[in-house]
Amino acid sequence: SQQGEEDPQALSIQEGENATMNCSYKTSINNLQWYRQNSGRGLVHLILIRSNEREKHSGRLRVTLDTSKKSSSLLITASRAADTASYFCARIQGAQKLVFGQGTRLTINP
Amino acid sequence: ETGVTQTPRHLVMGMTNKKSLKCEQHLGHNAMYWYKQSAKKPLELMFVYNFKEQTENNSVPSRFSPECPNSSHLFLHLHTLQPEDSALYLCASSRTVDEQFFGPGTRLTVL
């Protein structure tokens, strides 16, 4: 598959814990993006990391990128109930096509 | 709110019906997209419009017919759909492909 693969497919943790999701891909990239989707809703762009970056932070989010391993990870620190959602990595294919992975379904238990 | 609206939010239609989905953005974006999200499948890109011109058709069956009259509006006309077309249809817009803004989606059920 040319799409990214997220791992794990589902993750359930207690509120306050950290959540880590991984994404692997097969072709070279210029950047990798992460999106969040609340149940049955549209996706929201979280963060973009460029191929020359190794780590990027945005609030409680930390994204890493290892181009040699063709993988990225998204870390959410001090999780909250509101973080319950599906998280997708996405990469650009061609000029305008954004290809999404299968997603990780994250559940934060109170 | 992302600035991208979609109507209707829910739609139930028979296989012989004709219906249309509407997407609207006033973010000044030049690109608009239709995606299909089925249960247990990755988000699938259907169409891309750039400055009102279709630049991508991801081998979508002809029973789905997109229309982009201007850079702010995008339609998806539906006719003679199949039950397997039931899904969440998402519209998105962007200025660049780096960050897309998604609408809330239309939950379509084909009976």
Coordinates of C-alpha atoms in Angstrom, one line a residue:
Chain A
S1 CA 0.0 0.0 0.0
Q2 CA 1.2 3.5 -0.7
Q3 CA -0.7 4.8 2.2
G4 CA 0.8 5.4 5.6
E5 CA 0.3 2.9 8.3
E6 CA -0.5 4.0 11.8
D7 CA 0.3 2.0 14.8
P8 CA -1.5 1.0 17.0
Q9 CA -4.9 0.9 15.4
A10 CA -6.5 1.6 18.7
L11 CA -5.1 3.0 22.0
S12 CA -6.8 3.4 25.3
I13 CA -5.1 5.2 28.2
Q14 CA -6.0 6.9 31.4
E15 CA -6.4 10.7 31.6
G16 CA -3.1 12.4 32.4
E17 CA -1.0 9.7 30.7
N18 CA 1.0 10.3 27.5
A19 CA -0.2 8.8 24.2
T20 CA 2.2 7.9 21.4
M21 CA 1.1 7.0 17.9
N22 CA 3.3 6.0 15.1
C23 CA 3.2 6.3 11.4
S24 CA 5.2 4.6 8.7
Y25 CA 5.4 5.3 5.0
K26 CA 7.1 3.9 2.0
T27 CA 8.1 6.7 -0.4
S28 CA 10.2 9.8 0.1
I29 CA 8.4 12.8 1.5
N30 CA 8.7 16.6 1.6
N31 CA 6.7 16.8 4.7
L32 CA 4.4 14.7 6.9
Q33 CA 1.2 16.0 8.5
W34 CA -1.0 14.9 11.4
Y35 CA -4.7 15.4 11.6
R36 CA -7.3 14.7 14.3
Q37 CA -10.9 13.6 13.7
N38 CA -13.6 13.6 16.3
S39 CA -16.2 10.9 15.9
G40 CA -18.1 11.4 12.6
R41 CA -16.7 14.8 12.1
G42 CA -14.2 16.5 9.7
L43 CA -10.5 16.4 10.2
V44 CA -8.5 19.1 11.8
H45 CA -4.9 19.8 10.9
L46 CA -2.7 19.5 13.9
I47 CA 0.9 19.8 12.8
L48 CA 3.2 19.6 9.8
I49 CA 6.8 18.5 10.0
R50 CA 9.2 19.0 7.1
S51 CA 11.6 16.4 5.9
N52 CA 14.6 18.4 7.2
E53 CA 13.1 18.6 10.6
R54 CA 13.5 15.9 13.3
E55 CA 11.2 17.2 15.9
K56 CA 8.4 19.7 16.3
H57 CA 6.3 20.9 19.2
S58 CA 2.8 22.5 19.4
G59 CA 1.4 22.8 22.8
R60 CA 1.0 19.3 24.3
L61 CA 1.9 17.8 20.9
R62 CA 5.3 16.6 19.9
V63 CA 6.0 15.1 16.5
T64 CA 9.2 13.4 15.5
L65 CA 10.3 12.3 12.0
D66 CA 13.0 9.8 11.1
T67 CA 13.3 9.9 7.3
S68 CA 15.9 7.1 7.4
K69 CA 13.3 4.8 8.9
K70 CA 10.4 6.4 7.0
S71 CA 8.5 6.8 10.2
S72 CA 7.0 9.5 12.4
S73 CA 5.5 9.6 15.8
L74 CA 2.9 11.8 17.5
L75 CA 3.1 12.2 21.3
I76 CA 0.3 13.8 23.2
T77 CA 1.4 14.6 26.8
A78 CA -0.9 14.9 29.8
S79 CA -3.9 13.5 27.9
R80 CA -7.4 14.9 28.5
A81 CA -10.8 13.4 27.8
A82 CA -11.1 15.9 24.9
D83 CA -8.2 14.2 23.2
T84 CA -10.4 11.2 22.5
A85 CA -10.4 11.0 18.7
S86 CA -8.9 9.3 15.7
Y87 CA -5.5 10.6 14.6
F88 CA -4.2 10.3 11.0
C89 CA -0.8 10.9 9.4
A90 CA -0.8 12.2 5.8
R91 CA 1.7 12.8 3.1
I92 CA 1.6 14.5 -0.2
Q93 CA 1.6 12.3 -3.3
G94 CA 2.1 14.2 -6.6
A95 CA 1.1 17.8 -6.8
Q96 CA -2.1 18.0 -4.8
K97 CA -3.0 14.6 -3.5
L98 CA -2.9 14.1 0.2
V99 CA -2.7 10.4 1.2
F100 CA -3.9 9.4 4.6
G101 CA -3.1 6.4 6.8
Q102 CA -5.7 4.2 8.4
G103 CA -5.6 6.2 11.6
T104 CA -5.2 5.4 15.3
R105 CA -8.3 5.5 17.4
L106 CA -7.4 7.1 20.8
T107 CA -9.6 6.8 23.8
I108 CA -8.8 8.7 27.0
N109 CA -10.5 7.2 30.1
P110 CA -11.4 9.5 32.9
Chain B
E1 CA -15.4 25.7 13.1
T2 CA -12.9 25.4 10.2
G3 CA -14.6 27.8 7.9
V4 CA -15.8 25.0 5.6
T5 CA -19.5 24.2 5.7
Q6 CA -21.3 21.2 4.2
T7 CA -25.0 20.5 3.6
P8 CA -26.8 18.4 4.3
R9 CA -25.2 16.9 7.3
H10 CA -27.2 13.7 6.9
L11 CA -28.8 12.2 3.8
V12 CA -30.7 9.0 3.2
M13 CA -31.5 8.2 -0.4
G14 CA -32.7 5.3 -2.4
M15 CA -30.7 3.8 -5.3
T16 CA -32.9 5.6 -7.9
N17 CA -32.8 9.0 -6.3
K18 CA -30.8 12.0 -7.5
K19 CA -29.3 14.2 -4.8
S20 CA -26.5 16.8 -4.4
L21 CA -24.0 17.5 -1.6
K22 CA -22.9 21.1 -1.2
C23 CA -19.7 22.5 0.2
E24 CA -18.8 26.1 0.8
Q25 CA -15.7 27.9 2.0
H26 CA -15.0 31.6 2.4
L27 CA -11.4 31.3 3.4
G28 CA -10.1 32.5 0.1
H29 CA -8.7 29.1 -0.8
N30 CA -8.2 28.1 -4.4
A31 CA -8.3 24.3 -4.1
M32 CA -11.3 22.2 -3.0
Y33 CA -11.5 18.5 -2.5
W34 CA -14.0 15.7 -2.1
Y35 CA -13.1 12.7 0.1
K36 CA -15.0 9.5 0.9
Q37 CA -14.6 7.9 4.3
S38 CA -16.0 4.4 4.7
A39 CA -15.9 2.3 7.8
K40 CA -12.6 0.6 8.4
K41 CA -11.0 2.1 5.2
P42 CA -8.6 5.0 4.9
L43 CA -9.8 8.3 3.8
E44 CA -10.0 8.2 0.0
L45 CA -9.5 11.3 -2.2
M46 CA -12.2 11.5 -4.9
F47 CA -11.7 14.8 -6.7
V48 CA -9.6 17.9 -6.6
Y49 CA -10.5 21.3 -8.1
N50 CA -7.9 24.0 -8.4
F51 CA -9.2 27.5 -9.5
K52 CA -12.5 25.8 -10.5
E53 CA -10.7 23.3 -12.8
Q54 CA -10.7 19.6 -12.0
T55 CA -7.1 18.5 -11.5
E56 CA -7.7 15.1 -10.0
N57 CA -10.2 12.3 -10.5
N58 CA -9.2 9.3 -8.5
S59 CA -11.0 6.8 -10.7
V60 CA -14.4 7.7 -9.2
P61 CA -17.5 6.0 -10.8
S62 CA -19.5 8.2 -13.0
R63 CA -22.5 8.0 -10.6
F64 CA -20.6 10.7 -8.7
S65 CA -20.5 13.9 -10.6
P66 CA -18.6 16.9 -9.1
E67 CA -19.2 20.5 -10.0
C68 CA -17.2 23.6 -9.0
P69 CA -18.9 26.8 -10.2
N70 CA -16.5 29.0 -8.4
S71 CA -13.6 28.8 -6.0
S72 CA -15.9 29.0 -3.0
H73 CA -18.5 26.3 -3.9
L74 CA -18.2 22.6 -4.6
F75 CA -21.0 20.2 -5.3
L76 CA -21.2 16.4 -5.6
H77 CA -24.1 15.2 -7.6
L78 CA -25.3 11.7 -6.8
H79 CA -27.4 9.4 -9.0
T80 CA -28.2 5.7 -9.0
L81 CA -25.9 5.1 -6.1
Q82 CA -25.3 1.7 -4.5
P83 CA -25.5 0.7 -0.8
E84 CA -21.7 0.4 -0.7
D85 CA -21.6 4.1 -1.5
S86 CA -22.9 4.8 2.0
A87 CA -20.1 6.7 3.8
L88 CA -19.1 10.0 5.3
Y89 CA -18.3 12.4 2.5
L90 CA -15.9 15.1 3.4
C91 CA -15.1 18.3 1.7
A92 CA -11.9 20.2 2.2
S93 CA -10.3 23.4 0.9
S94 CA -6.7 24.7 1.0
R95 CA -4.5 27.4 -0.2
T96 CA -1.6 25.0 -0.4
V97 CA -1.7 21.2 -0.2
D98 CA 0.2 21.5 3.1
E99 CA -2.8 22.2 5.2
Q100 CA -6.3 21.3 4.3
F101 CA -9.4 22.6 6.1
F102 CA -12.2 20.1 6.4
G103 CA -15.9 20.5 6.6
P104 CA -18.0 18.4 9.1
G105 CA -19.0 16.0 6.4
T106 CA -22.3 14.6 5.1
R107 CA -23.3 11.2 6.4
L108 CA -24.8 9.4 3.4
T109 CA -26.9 6.3 3.6
V110 CA -28.0 4.6 0.4
L111 CA -30.9 2.2 0.9

